CSV table of C-alpha atoms in Angstrom, one decimal:
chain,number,residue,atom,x,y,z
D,12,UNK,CA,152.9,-186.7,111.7
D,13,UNK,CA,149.4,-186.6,113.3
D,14,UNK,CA,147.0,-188.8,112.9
D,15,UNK,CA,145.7,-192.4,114.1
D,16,UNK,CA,147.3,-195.2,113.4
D,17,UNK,CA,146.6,-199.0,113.7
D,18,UNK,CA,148.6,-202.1,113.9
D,19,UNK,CA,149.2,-204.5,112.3
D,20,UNK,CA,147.6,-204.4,109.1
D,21,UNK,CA,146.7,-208.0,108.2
D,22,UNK,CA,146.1,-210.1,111.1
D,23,UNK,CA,145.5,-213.8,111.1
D,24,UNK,CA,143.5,-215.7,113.8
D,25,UNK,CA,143.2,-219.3,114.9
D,26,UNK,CA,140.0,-221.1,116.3
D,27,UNK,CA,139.7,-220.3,120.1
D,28,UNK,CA,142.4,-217.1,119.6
D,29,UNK,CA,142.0,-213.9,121.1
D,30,UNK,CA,143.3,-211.2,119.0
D,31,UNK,CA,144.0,-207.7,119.9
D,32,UNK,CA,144.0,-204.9,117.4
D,33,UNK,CA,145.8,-201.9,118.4
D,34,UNK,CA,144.6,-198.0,117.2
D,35,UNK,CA,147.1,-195.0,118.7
D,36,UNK,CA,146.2,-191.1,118.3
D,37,UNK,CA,148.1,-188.5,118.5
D,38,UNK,CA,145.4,-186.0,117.8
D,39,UNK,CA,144.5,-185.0,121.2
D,40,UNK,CA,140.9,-186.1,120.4
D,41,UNK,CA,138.6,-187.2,123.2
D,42,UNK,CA,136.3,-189.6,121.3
D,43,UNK,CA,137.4,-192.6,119.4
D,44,UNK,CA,135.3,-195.4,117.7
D,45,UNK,CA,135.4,-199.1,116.6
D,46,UNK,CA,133.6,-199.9,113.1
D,47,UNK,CA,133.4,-203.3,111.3
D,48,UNK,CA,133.4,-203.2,107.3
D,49,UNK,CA,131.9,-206.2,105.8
D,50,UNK,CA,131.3,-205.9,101.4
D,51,UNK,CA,128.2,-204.1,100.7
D,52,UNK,CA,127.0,-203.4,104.6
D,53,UNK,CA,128.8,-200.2,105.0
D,54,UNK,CA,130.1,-199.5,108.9
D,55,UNK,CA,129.0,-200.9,111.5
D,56,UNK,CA,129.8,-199.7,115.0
D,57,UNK,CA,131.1,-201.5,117.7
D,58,UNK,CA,132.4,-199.8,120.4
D,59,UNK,CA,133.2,-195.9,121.4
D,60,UNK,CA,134.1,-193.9,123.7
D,61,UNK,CA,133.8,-190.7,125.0
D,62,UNK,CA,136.5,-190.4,127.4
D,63,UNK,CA,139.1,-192.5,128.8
D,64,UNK,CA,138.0,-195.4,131.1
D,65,UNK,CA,134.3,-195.0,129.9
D,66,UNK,CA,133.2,-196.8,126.7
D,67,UNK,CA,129.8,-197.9,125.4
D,68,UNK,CA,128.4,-200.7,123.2
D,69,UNK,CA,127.4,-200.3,119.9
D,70,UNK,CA,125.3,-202.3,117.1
D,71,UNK,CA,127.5,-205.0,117.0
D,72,UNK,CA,129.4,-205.4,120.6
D,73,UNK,CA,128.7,-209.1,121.0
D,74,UNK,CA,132.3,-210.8,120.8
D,75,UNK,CA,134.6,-207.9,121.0
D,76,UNK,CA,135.6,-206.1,124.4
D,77,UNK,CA,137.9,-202.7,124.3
D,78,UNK,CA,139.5,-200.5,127.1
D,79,UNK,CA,140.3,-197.2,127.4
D,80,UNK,CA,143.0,-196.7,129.9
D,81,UNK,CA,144.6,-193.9,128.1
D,82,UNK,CA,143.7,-191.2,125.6
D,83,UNK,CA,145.6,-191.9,123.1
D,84,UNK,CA,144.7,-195.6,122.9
D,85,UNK,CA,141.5,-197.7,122.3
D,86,UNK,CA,142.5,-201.5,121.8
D,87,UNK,CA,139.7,-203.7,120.4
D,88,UNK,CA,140.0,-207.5,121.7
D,89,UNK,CA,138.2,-209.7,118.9
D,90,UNK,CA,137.7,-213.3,121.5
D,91,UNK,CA,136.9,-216.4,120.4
D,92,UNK,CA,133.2,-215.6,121.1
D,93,UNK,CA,133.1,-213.7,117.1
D,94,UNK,CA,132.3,-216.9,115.3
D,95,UNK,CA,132.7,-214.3,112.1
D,96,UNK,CA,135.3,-212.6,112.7
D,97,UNK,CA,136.6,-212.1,109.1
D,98,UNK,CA,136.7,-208.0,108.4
D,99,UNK,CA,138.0,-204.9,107.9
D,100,UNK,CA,138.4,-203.1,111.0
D,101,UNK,CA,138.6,-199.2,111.5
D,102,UNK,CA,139.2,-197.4,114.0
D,103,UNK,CA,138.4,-193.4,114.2
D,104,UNK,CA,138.6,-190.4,116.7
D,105,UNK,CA,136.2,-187.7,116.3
D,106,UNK,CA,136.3,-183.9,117.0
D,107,UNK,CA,134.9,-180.9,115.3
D,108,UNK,CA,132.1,-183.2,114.7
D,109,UNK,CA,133.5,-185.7,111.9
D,110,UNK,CA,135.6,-188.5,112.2
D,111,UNK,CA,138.9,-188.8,111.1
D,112,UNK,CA,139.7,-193.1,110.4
D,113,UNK,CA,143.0,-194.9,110.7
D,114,UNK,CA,144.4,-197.2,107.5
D,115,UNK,CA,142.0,-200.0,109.1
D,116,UNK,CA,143.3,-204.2,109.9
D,117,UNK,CA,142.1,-206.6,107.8
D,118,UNK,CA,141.4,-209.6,110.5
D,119,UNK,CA,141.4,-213.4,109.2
D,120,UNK,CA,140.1,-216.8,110.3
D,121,UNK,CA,143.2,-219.8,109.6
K,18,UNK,CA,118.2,-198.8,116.0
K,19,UNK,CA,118.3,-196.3,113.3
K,20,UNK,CA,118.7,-197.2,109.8
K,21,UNK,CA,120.5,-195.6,107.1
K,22,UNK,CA,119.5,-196.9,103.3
K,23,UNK,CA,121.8,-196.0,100.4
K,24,UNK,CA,121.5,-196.5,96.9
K,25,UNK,CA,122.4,-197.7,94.6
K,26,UNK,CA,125.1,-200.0,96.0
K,27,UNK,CA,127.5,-200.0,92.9
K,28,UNK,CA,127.5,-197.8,89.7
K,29,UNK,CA,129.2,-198.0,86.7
K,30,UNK,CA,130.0,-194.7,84.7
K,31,UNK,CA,131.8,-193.7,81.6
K,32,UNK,CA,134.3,-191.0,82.1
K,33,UNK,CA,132.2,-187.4,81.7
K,34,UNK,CA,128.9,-189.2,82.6
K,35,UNK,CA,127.1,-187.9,85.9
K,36,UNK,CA,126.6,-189.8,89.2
K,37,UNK,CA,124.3,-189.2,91.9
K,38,UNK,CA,123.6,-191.4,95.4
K,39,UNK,CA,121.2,-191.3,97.6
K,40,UNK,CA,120.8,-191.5,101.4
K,41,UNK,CA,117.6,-192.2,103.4
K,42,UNK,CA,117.0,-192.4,107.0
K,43,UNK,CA,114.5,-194.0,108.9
K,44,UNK,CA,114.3,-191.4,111.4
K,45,UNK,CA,115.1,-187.4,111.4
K,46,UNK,CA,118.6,-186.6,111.6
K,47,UNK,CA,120.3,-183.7,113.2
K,48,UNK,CA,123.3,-183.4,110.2
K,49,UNK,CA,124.4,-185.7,107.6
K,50,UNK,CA,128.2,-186.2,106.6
K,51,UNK,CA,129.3,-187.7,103.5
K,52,UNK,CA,132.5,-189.9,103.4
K,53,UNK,CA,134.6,-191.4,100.0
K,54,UNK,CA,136.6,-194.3,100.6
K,55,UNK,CA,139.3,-195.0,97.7
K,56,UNK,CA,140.1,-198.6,97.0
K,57,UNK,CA,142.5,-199.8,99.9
K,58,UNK,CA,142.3,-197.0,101.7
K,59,UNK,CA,139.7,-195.9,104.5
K,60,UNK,CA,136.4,-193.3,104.9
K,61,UNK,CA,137.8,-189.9,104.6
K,62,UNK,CA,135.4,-186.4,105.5
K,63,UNK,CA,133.9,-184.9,102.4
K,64,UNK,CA,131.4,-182.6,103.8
K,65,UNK,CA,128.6,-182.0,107.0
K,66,UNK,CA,125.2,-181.1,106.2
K,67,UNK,CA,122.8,-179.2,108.7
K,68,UNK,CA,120.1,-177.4,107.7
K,69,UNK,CA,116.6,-178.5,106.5
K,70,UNK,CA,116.9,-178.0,102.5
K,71,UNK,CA,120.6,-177.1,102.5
K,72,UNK,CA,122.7,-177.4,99.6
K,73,UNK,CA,126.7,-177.2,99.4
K,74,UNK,CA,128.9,-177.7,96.6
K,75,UNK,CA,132.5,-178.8,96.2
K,76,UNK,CA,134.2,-178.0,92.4
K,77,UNK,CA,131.8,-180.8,90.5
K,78,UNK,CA,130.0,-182.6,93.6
K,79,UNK,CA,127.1,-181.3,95.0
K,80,UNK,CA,125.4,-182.6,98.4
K,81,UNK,CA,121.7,-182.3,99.3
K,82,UNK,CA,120.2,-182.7,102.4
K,83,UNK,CA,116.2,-182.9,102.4
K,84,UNK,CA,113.7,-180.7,103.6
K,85,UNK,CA,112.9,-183.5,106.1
K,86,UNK,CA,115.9,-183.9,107.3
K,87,UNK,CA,115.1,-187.7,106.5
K,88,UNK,CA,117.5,-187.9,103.4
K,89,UNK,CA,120.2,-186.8,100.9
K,90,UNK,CA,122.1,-187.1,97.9
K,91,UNK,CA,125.8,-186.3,96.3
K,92,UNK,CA,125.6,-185.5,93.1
K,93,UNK,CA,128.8,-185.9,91.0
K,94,UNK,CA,129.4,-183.6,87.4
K,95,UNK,CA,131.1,-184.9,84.7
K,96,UNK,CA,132.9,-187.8,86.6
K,97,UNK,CA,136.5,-188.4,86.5
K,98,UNK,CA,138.1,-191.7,87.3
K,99,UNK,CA,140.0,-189.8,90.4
K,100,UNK,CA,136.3,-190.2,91.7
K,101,UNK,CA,136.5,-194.0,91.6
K,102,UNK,CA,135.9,-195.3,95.2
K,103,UNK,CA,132.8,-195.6,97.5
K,104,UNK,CA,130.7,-193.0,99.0
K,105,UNK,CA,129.0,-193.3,102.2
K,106,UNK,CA,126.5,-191.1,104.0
K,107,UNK,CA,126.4,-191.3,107.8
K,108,UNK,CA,123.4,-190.0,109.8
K,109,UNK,CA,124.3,-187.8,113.0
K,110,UNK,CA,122.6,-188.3,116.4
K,111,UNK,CA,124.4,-187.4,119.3
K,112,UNK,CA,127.8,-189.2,119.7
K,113,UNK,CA,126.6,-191.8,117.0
K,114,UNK,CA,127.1,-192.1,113.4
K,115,UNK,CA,124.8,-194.4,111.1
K,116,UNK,CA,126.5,-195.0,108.3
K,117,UNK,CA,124.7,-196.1,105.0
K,118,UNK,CA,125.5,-199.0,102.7
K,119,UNK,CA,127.9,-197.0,100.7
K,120,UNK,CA,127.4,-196.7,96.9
K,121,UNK,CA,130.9,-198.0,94.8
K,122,UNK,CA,131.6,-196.3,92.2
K,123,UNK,CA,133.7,-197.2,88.9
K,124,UNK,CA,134.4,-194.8,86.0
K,125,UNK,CA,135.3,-196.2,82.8
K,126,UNK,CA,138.1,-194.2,80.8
């Protein structure tokens, strides 16, 4: 099946942990995007790229880091500099101008 | 940056009733997509708007986009509680995609 897929679901964090949240495409697409989903703000963007090993910062950067080594990947590190870290994270790929999102990983503070 | 105002943020509808949300931007836009996210689940494409004044419609939802280009609507006939979830707009510039509160909706059987 095509599509983009993200791992793990649920994730759990301690103080001080990094945490890395993986999103896989098999889509082909070129452009792939971090949003954050906090209740009643919508999506926030984090990171995207356009092309592998080239990425930019969005509204929200401060806290996360990603790379894009391949282009079927875009991994988004959540450090221990996100003192709020506590959302529902989505990853997309875009082409023919929409976006097309994985199942999303719920991310939360211990 | 660019802002992207939705209302309202949740409605409450009895089965049959219409529903309608609205999407302003701050700044012109070059399209306007509309997204539904199902409890759970995650933004999936309903529709891209382009032209100044355009109107589209989809069995009983209808999406305008404003002569401005500054805002735009979805209008839902005669809801059904498949249409429970939360709508978003997102505003189109370039690579980026400003996406709106979202309004949740719930339709009561």
């Amino acid at each position: 099946d095509g599509g983009i897929t993200q791992s793990p679901k649920y994730l759990f964090r301690k103080e001080g942990q990094n945490v890395t949240l993986s999103c896989e495409q098999n889509l082909n697409h070129d452009a792939m995007y971090w949003y954050r989903q906090d209740p009643g703000q919508g999506l926030r963007l984090i990171y995207y790229s356009q092309i592998v090993n080239d990425f930019q910062k969005g509204d929200i950067a401060e806290g996360y880091s990603v790379s894009r080594e391949k282009k079927e990947s875009f991994p988004l590190t959540v450090t221990s500099a996100q003192k709020n870290p506590t959302a529902f994270y989505l990853c997309a790929s875009r082409f023919g101008g929409q976006l097309f999102f994985g199942s999303g990983t719920q991310l939360s503070v211990l | 940056g660019q802002q992207v105002m939705q209302i309202p943020q949740y409605q409450h509808v009895q089965e049959g009733e219409d529903f309608t949300t609205y999407c302003n931007s701050s700044t012109t836009l070059s399209n306007i997509q509309w997204y539904k996210q199902r409890p759970g689940g995650h933004p999936v494409f309903l529709i891209q708007l382009v032209k100044s004044g355009e109107v589209k419609k989809q069995k009983r939802l209808t999406f305008q986009f404003g002569e401005a280009k500054k805002n735009s609507s979805l209008h839902i006939t005669a809801t059904q509680t498949t249409d429970v979830g939360t709508y978003f707009c997102a505003g189109v510039d370039g690579n980026q995609f400003y996406f709106g509160t979202g309004t949740s909706l719930t339709v009561i059987p």
